[in-house]
């Protein structure tokens, strides 16, 4: 059982971060902290919270053009089961997430799409997930504490998780990570 995170792993959330800077006195920069309240000035953080609680989150595109193909290949392999566990605070989050996946050519069974609060580790444990792919330092640290194998997606856009690079395998690309770690 494989768990994929969506925002900043499958889908590129950077345009949403950049949008939070529009009409402020600040110029965009990648977040150095995971919690947006610590990463950004109050005005930018508030804008970003509003954006992530809007339907804009469902219109982000995949980081990589190859993502749908490799995710679908793994999802249809009878030896693997892909689950999406994501925290999205929007009405109809599950339906909208499934529609976002389909719109981008990703076909994960609807029953394998799980919307949670920010406590993703409980759902990961409940489902008996064998391998986690995520960018969140919180999820990565919780996986380490619970002896759940994890792979961190960590790019130059994600300085908030670079401090964990010596503790877990990490890749700049979900496609590359999936090709290397899922046989």
Short mmCIF file of N, CA, C and O in Angstrom, two decimals, residues 87-163:
data_model
loop_
_atom_site.label_atom_id
_atom_site.label_comp_id
_atom_site.label_asym_id
_atom_site.label_seq_id
_atom_site.Cartn_x
_atom_site.Cartn_y
_atom_site.Cartn_z
N UNK A 87 -5.18 16.77 3.23
CA UNK A 87 -5.96 17.67 4.08
C UNK A 87 -6.38 18.86 3.23
O UNK A 87 -5.56 19.70 2.88
N UNK A 88 -7.64 18.90 2.90
CA UNK A 88 -8.17 20.02 2.12
C UNK A 88 -9.43 20.50 2.82
O UNK A 88 -10.37 19.74 2.98
N UNK A 89 -9.41 21.76 3.22
CA UNK A 89 -10.51 22.33 4.01
C UNK A 89 -11.48 23.08 3.13
O UNK A 89 -11.68 24.28 3.28
N UNK A 90 -12.10 22.38 2.20
CA UNK A 90 -12.99 22.99 1.23
C UNK A 90 -14.26 22.13 1.17
O UNK A 90 -14.18 20.91 1.25
N UNK A 91 -15.42 22.75 1.02
CA UNK A 91 -16.64 21.95 0.85
C UNK A 91 -16.49 20.98 -0.32
O UNK A 91 -15.85 21.30 -1.32
N UNK A 92 -17.06 19.80 -0.16
CA UNK A 92 -17.00 18.76 -1.20
C UNK A 92 -15.56 18.42 -1.59
O UNK A 92 -15.27 18.16 -2.76
N UNK A 93 -14.67 18.40 -0.61
CA UNK A 93 -13.25 18.20 -0.88
C UNK A 93 -12.98 16.86 -1.58
O UNK A 93 -12.17 16.81 -2.50
N UNK A 94 -13.67 15.81 -1.16
CA UNK A 94 -13.39 14.51 -1.79
C UNK A 94 -13.80 14.50 -3.26
O UNK A 94 -13.02 14.11 -4.13
N UNK A 95 -15.03 14.93 -3.54
CA UNK A 95 -15.50 14.96 -4.94
C UNK A 95 -14.61 15.85 -5.79
O UNK A 95 -14.24 15.49 -6.91
N UNK A 96 -14.27 17.02 -5.27
CA UNK A 96 -13.42 17.94 -6.02
C UNK A 96 -12.02 17.38 -6.23
O UNK A 96 -11.41 17.60 -7.27
N UNK A 97 -11.50 16.66 -5.24
CA UNK A 97 -10.17 16.04 -5.38
C UNK A 97 -10.21 14.93 -6.43
O UNK A 97 -9.32 14.84 -7.28
N UNK A 98 -11.24 14.09 -6.37
CA UNK A 98 -11.38 13.02 -7.38
C UNK A 98 -11.50 13.65 -8.76
O UNK A 98 -10.85 13.19 -9.72
N UNK A 99 -12.28 14.71 -8.90
CA UNK A 99 -12.42 15.40 -10.19
C UNK A 99 -11.10 15.98 -10.65
O UNK A 99 -10.77 15.94 -11.84
N UNK A 100 -10.32 16.55 -9.74
CA UNK A 100 -9.00 17.09 -10.09
C UNK A 100 -8.09 15.98 -10.62
O UNK A 100 -7.41 16.15 -11.62
N UNK A 101 -8.09 14.85 -9.92
CA UNK A 101 -7.28 13.73 -10.37
C UNK A 101 -7.71 13.30 -11.78
O UNK A 101 -6.88 13.16 -12.69
N UNK A 102 -9.01 13.09 -11.98
CA UNK A 102 -9.53 12.64 -13.28
C UNK A 102 -9.23 13.66 -14.38
O UNK A 102 -8.83 13.29 -15.49
N UNK A 103 -9.44 14.94 -14.09
CA UNK A 103 -9.20 16.01 -15.06
C UNK A 103 -7.74 16.00 -15.53
O UNK A 103 -7.44 16.38 -16.66
N UNK A 104 -6.85 15.53 -14.67
CA UNK A 104 -5.43 15.48 -15.01
C UNK A 104 -4.99 14.08 -15.43
O UNK A 104 -3.80 13.80 -15.51
N UNK A 105 -5.96 13.20 -15.69
CA UNK A 105 -5.64 11.88 -16.23
C UNK A 105 -5.12 10.89 -15.20
O UNK A 105 -4.45 9.93 -15.56
N UNK A 106 -5.41 11.10 -13.92
CA UNK A 106 -4.97 10.21 -12.86
C UNK A 106 -6.19 9.45 -12.35
O UNK A 106 -7.17 10.05 -11.92
N UNK A 107 -6.10 8.12 -12.41
CA UNK A 107 -7.26 7.28 -12.09
C UNK A 107 -6.97 6.41 -10.87
O UNK A 107 -6.64 5.23 -11.00
N UNK A 108 -7.11 6.99 -9.71
CA UNK A 108 -7.02 6.27 -8.44
C UNK A 108 -8.46 6.00 -8.02
O UNK A 108 -9.30 6.90 -8.09
N UNK A 109 -8.77 4.77 -7.58
CA UNK A 109 -10.16 4.49 -7.18
C UNK A 109 -10.66 5.50 -6.14
O UNK A 109 -9.92 5.88 -5.22
N UNK A 110 -11.88 5.92 -6.31
CA UNK A 110 -12.48 6.92 -5.42
C UNK A 110 -12.39 6.49 -3.95
O UNK A 110 -12.18 7.33 -3.07
N UNK A 111 -12.54 5.21 -3.68
CA UNK A 111 -12.44 4.71 -2.30
C UNK A 111 -11.05 4.86 -1.72
O UNK A 111 -10.86 4.72 -0.51
N UNK A 112 -10.06 5.11 -2.56
CA UNK A 112 -8.67 5.28 -2.11
C UNK A 112 -8.28 6.74 -1.98
O UNK A 112 -7.10 7.05 -1.81
N UNK A 113 -9.24 7.63 -2.09
CA UNK A 113 -9.01 9.07 -1.88
C UNK A 113 -9.59 9.42 -0.52
O UNK A 113 -10.79 9.26 -0.29
N UNK A 114 -8.73 9.87 0.39
CA UNK A 114 -9.11 10.14 1.77
C UNK A 114 -8.81 11.60 2.12
O UNK A 114 -7.68 12.05 1.96
N UNK A 115 -9.83 12.29 2.60
CA UNK A 115 -9.68 13.67 3.06
C UNK A 115 -9.61 13.62 4.59
O UNK A 115 -10.47 13.03 5.23
N UNK A 116 -8.58 14.24 5.14
CA UNK A 116 -8.39 14.23 6.59
C UNK A 116 -8.17 15.66 7.07
O UNK A 116 -8.05 16.58 6.28
N UNK A 117 -8.08 15.78 8.38
CA UNK A 117 -7.58 17.03 8.92
C UNK A 117 -6.06 16.94 8.80
O UNK A 117 -5.55 16.15 8.02
N UNK A 118 -5.34 17.68 9.56
CA UNK A 118 -3.89 17.67 9.40
C UNK A 118 -3.22 16.47 10.08
O UNK A 118 -2.02 16.30 9.98
N UNK A 119 -4.00 15.60 10.72
CA UNK A 119 -3.46 14.40 11.33
C UNK A 119 -3.52 13.27 10.30
O UNK A 119 -4.40 12.42 10.33
N UNK A 120 -2.57 13.27 9.40
CA UNK A 120 -2.55 12.26 8.34
C UNK A 120 -2.01 10.92 8.84
O UNK A 120 -2.36 9.88 8.31
N UNK A 121 -1.17 10.93 9.85
CA UNK A 121 -0.51 9.71 10.31
C UNK A 121 -1.53 8.69 10.84
O UNK A 121 -1.36 7.49 10.64
N UNK A 122 -2.60 9.16 11.46
CA UNK A 122 -3.63 8.23 11.95
C UNK A 122 -4.24 7.45 10.79
O UNK A 122 -4.44 6.23 10.89
N UNK A 123 -4.54 8.12 9.70
CA UNK A 123 -5.12 7.46 8.53
C UNK A 123 -4.09 6.55 7.88
O UNK A 123 -4.43 5.44 7.44
N UNK A 124 -2.84 6.97 7.83
CA UNK A 124 -1.76 6.15 7.28
C UNK A 124 -1.66 4.83 8.06
O UNK A 124 -1.59 3.75 7.47
N UNK A 125 -1.71 4.94 9.38
CA UNK A 125 -1.63 3.74 10.22
C UNK A 125 -2.89 2.89 10.08
O UNK A 125 -2.80 1.66 9.99
N UNK A 126 -4.05 3.52 10.08
CA UNK A 126 -5.32 2.79 9.96
C UNK A 126 -5.36 1.97 8.67
O UNK A 126 -5.84 0.84 8.67
N UNK A 127 -4.85 2.53 7.58
CA UNK A 127 -4.89 1.85 6.29
C UNK A 127 -3.75 0.83 6.13
O UNK A 127 -3.74 0.07 5.16
N UNK A 128 -2.81 0.84 7.05
CA UNK A 128 -1.67 -0.08 6.94
C UNK A 128 -0.77 0.25 5.76
O UNK A 128 -0.29 -0.64 5.06
N UNK A 129 -0.53 1.53 5.55
CA UNK A 129 0.30 1.98 4.43
C UNK A 129 1.73 1.48 4.63
O UNK A 129 2.30 1.57 5.71
N UNK A 130 2.33 0.97 3.55
CA UNK A 130 3.68 0.42 3.58
C UNK A 130 4.76 1.43 3.18
O UNK A 130 5.92 1.28 3.56
N UNK A 131 4.39 2.43 2.37
CA UNK A 131 5.36 3.41 1.89
C UNK A 131 4.65 4.74 1.65
O UNK A 131 3.63 4.78 0.97
N UNK A 132 5.22 5.80 2.22
CA UNK A 132 4.63 7.14 2.16
C UNK A 132 5.51 8.05 1.30
O UNK A 132 6.73 8.06 1.45
N UNK A 133 4.87 8.83 0.41
CA UNK A 133 5.54 9.87 -0.36
C UNK A 133 4.92 11.20 0.08
O UNK A 133 3.71 11.38 -0.06
N UNK A 134 5.74 12.12 0.58
CA UNK A 134 5.21 13.39 1.09
C UNK A 134 6.30 14.44 1.08
O UNK A 134 7.49 14.12 1.04
N UNK A 135 5.89 15.70 1.13
CA UNK A 135 6.84 16.81 1.27
C UNK A 135 6.81 17.39 2.69
O UNK A 135 7.73 18.08 3.09
N UNK A 136 5.78 17.07 3.45
CA UNK A 136 5.59 17.68 4.77
C UNK A 136 6.60 17.15 5.79
O UNK A 136 6.64 15.94 6.05
N UNK A 137 7.37 18.03 6.41
CA UNK A 137 8.29 17.57 7.45
C UNK A 137 7.55 16.95 8.64
O UNK A 137 8.07 16.05 9.28
N UNK A 138 6.34 17.40 8.88
CA UNK A 138 5.55 16.85 9.99
C UNK A 138 5.21 15.39 9.70
O UNK A 138 5.40 14.52 10.55
N UNK A 139 4.70 15.12 8.51
CA UNK A 139 4.35 13.75 8.15
C UNK A 139 5.60 12.87 8.12
O UNK A 139 5.60 11.75 8.61
N UNK A 140 6.68 13.39 7.55
CA UNK A 140 7.93 12.62 7.47
C UNK A 140 8.41 12.27 8.88
O UNK A 140 8.76 11.12 9.16
N UNK A 141 8.42 13.24 9.79
CA UNK A 141 8.87 12.98 11.16
C UNK A 141 7.95 11.98 11.87
O UNK A 141 8.41 11.10 12.60
N UNK A 142 6.64 12.08 11.63
CA UNK A 142 5.71 11.12 12.23
C UNK A 142 5.92 9.72 11.67
O UNK A 142 5.82 8.73 12.40
N UNK A 143 6.21 9.61 10.39
CA UNK A 143 6.52 8.30 9.81
C UNK A 143 7.78 7.72 10.45
O UNK A 143 7.81 6.54 10.81
N UNK A 144 8.80 8.55 10.61
CA UNK A 144 10.03 8.08 11.25
C UNK A 144 9.75 7.58 12.67
O UNK A 144 10.24 6.53 13.07
N UNK A 145 8.94 8.33 13.43
CA UNK A 145 8.61 7.94 14.80
C UNK A 145 7.82 6.64 14.85
O UNK A 145 7.88 5.91 15.85
N UNK A 146 7.06 6.34 13.80
CA UNK A 146 6.21 5.15 13.77
C UNK A 146 6.79 4.04 12.90
O UNK A 146 6.08 3.09 12.57
N UNK A 147 8.04 4.18 12.51
CA UNK A 147 8.73 3.17 11.69
C UNK A 147 7.99 2.85 10.40
O UNK A 147 7.89 1.68 9.99
N UNK A 148 7.44 3.86 9.77
CA UNK A 148 6.77 3.72 8.48
C UNK A 148 7.73 4.24 7.41
O UNK A 148 8.13 5.41 7.47
N UNK A 149 8.13 3.40 6.47
CA UNK A 149 9.03 3.87 5.42
C UNK A 149 8.45 5.05 4.66
O UNK A 149 7.26 5.05 4.31
N UNK A 150 9.29 6.04 4.40
CA UNK A 150 8.83 7.23 3.70
C UNK A 150 9.89 7.75 2.75
O UNK A 150 11.08 7.54 2.97
N UNK A 151 9.42 8.41 1.75
CA UNK A 151 10.25 9.07 0.76
C UNK A 151 9.81 10.53 0.74
O UNK A 151 8.62 10.82 0.61
N UNK A 152 10.77 11.43 0.87
CA UNK A 152 10.44 12.85 0.90
C UNK A 152 10.66 13.46 -0.48
O UNK A 152 11.68 13.22 -1.12
N UNK A 153 9.67 14.22 -0.92
CA UNK A 153 9.82 15.02 -2.12
C UNK A 153 10.34 16.37 -1.64
O UNK A 153 9.72 17.03 -0.80
N UNK A 154 11.52 16.76 -2.16
CA UNK A 154 12.21 17.93 -1.64
C UNK A 154 12.93 18.64 -2.77
O UNK A 154 13.94 18.14 -3.28
N UNK A 155 12.40 19.77 -3.17
CA UNK A 155 12.98 20.54 -4.27
C UNK A 155 13.50 21.88 -3.74
O UNK A 155 13.33 22.20 -2.56
N UNK A 156 14.06 22.67 -4.63
CA UNK A 156 14.51 24.01 -4.23
C UNK A 156 13.34 24.89 -3.83
O UNK A 156 13.51 25.87 -3.12
N UNK A 157 12.13 24.54 -4.25
CA UNK A 157 10.93 25.28 -3.87
C UNK A 157 10.47 24.93 -2.45
O UNK A 157 9.53 25.52 -1.96
N UNK A 158 11.10 23.93 -1.86
CA UNK A 158 10.67 23.40 -0.57
C UNK A 158 11.76 23.47 0.50
O UNK A 158 12.05 22.48 1.15
N UNK A 159 12.35 24.63 0.72
CA UNK A 159 13.42 24.68 1.73
C UNK A 159 12.93 24.31 3.13
O UNK A 159 13.73 23.99 4.00
N UNK A 160 11.62 24.30 3.33
CA UNK A 160 11.06 23.96 4.63
C UNK A 160 11.33 22.52 5.05
O UNK A 160 11.18 22.19 6.22
N UNK A 161 11.72 21.65 4.12
CA UNK A 161 11.98 20.26 4.53
C UNK A 161 13.43 19.82 4.34
O UNK A 161 13.77 18.69 4.63
N UNK A 162 14.29 20.73 3.91
CA UNK A 162 15.68 20.36 3.63
C UNK A 162 16.42 19.83 4.85
O UNK A 162 17.33 19.02 4.71
N UNK A 163 16.04 20.24 6.04
CA UNK A 163 16.74 19.79 7.25
C UNK A 163 16.58 18.29 7.48
O UNK A 163 17.33 17.68 8.25
#
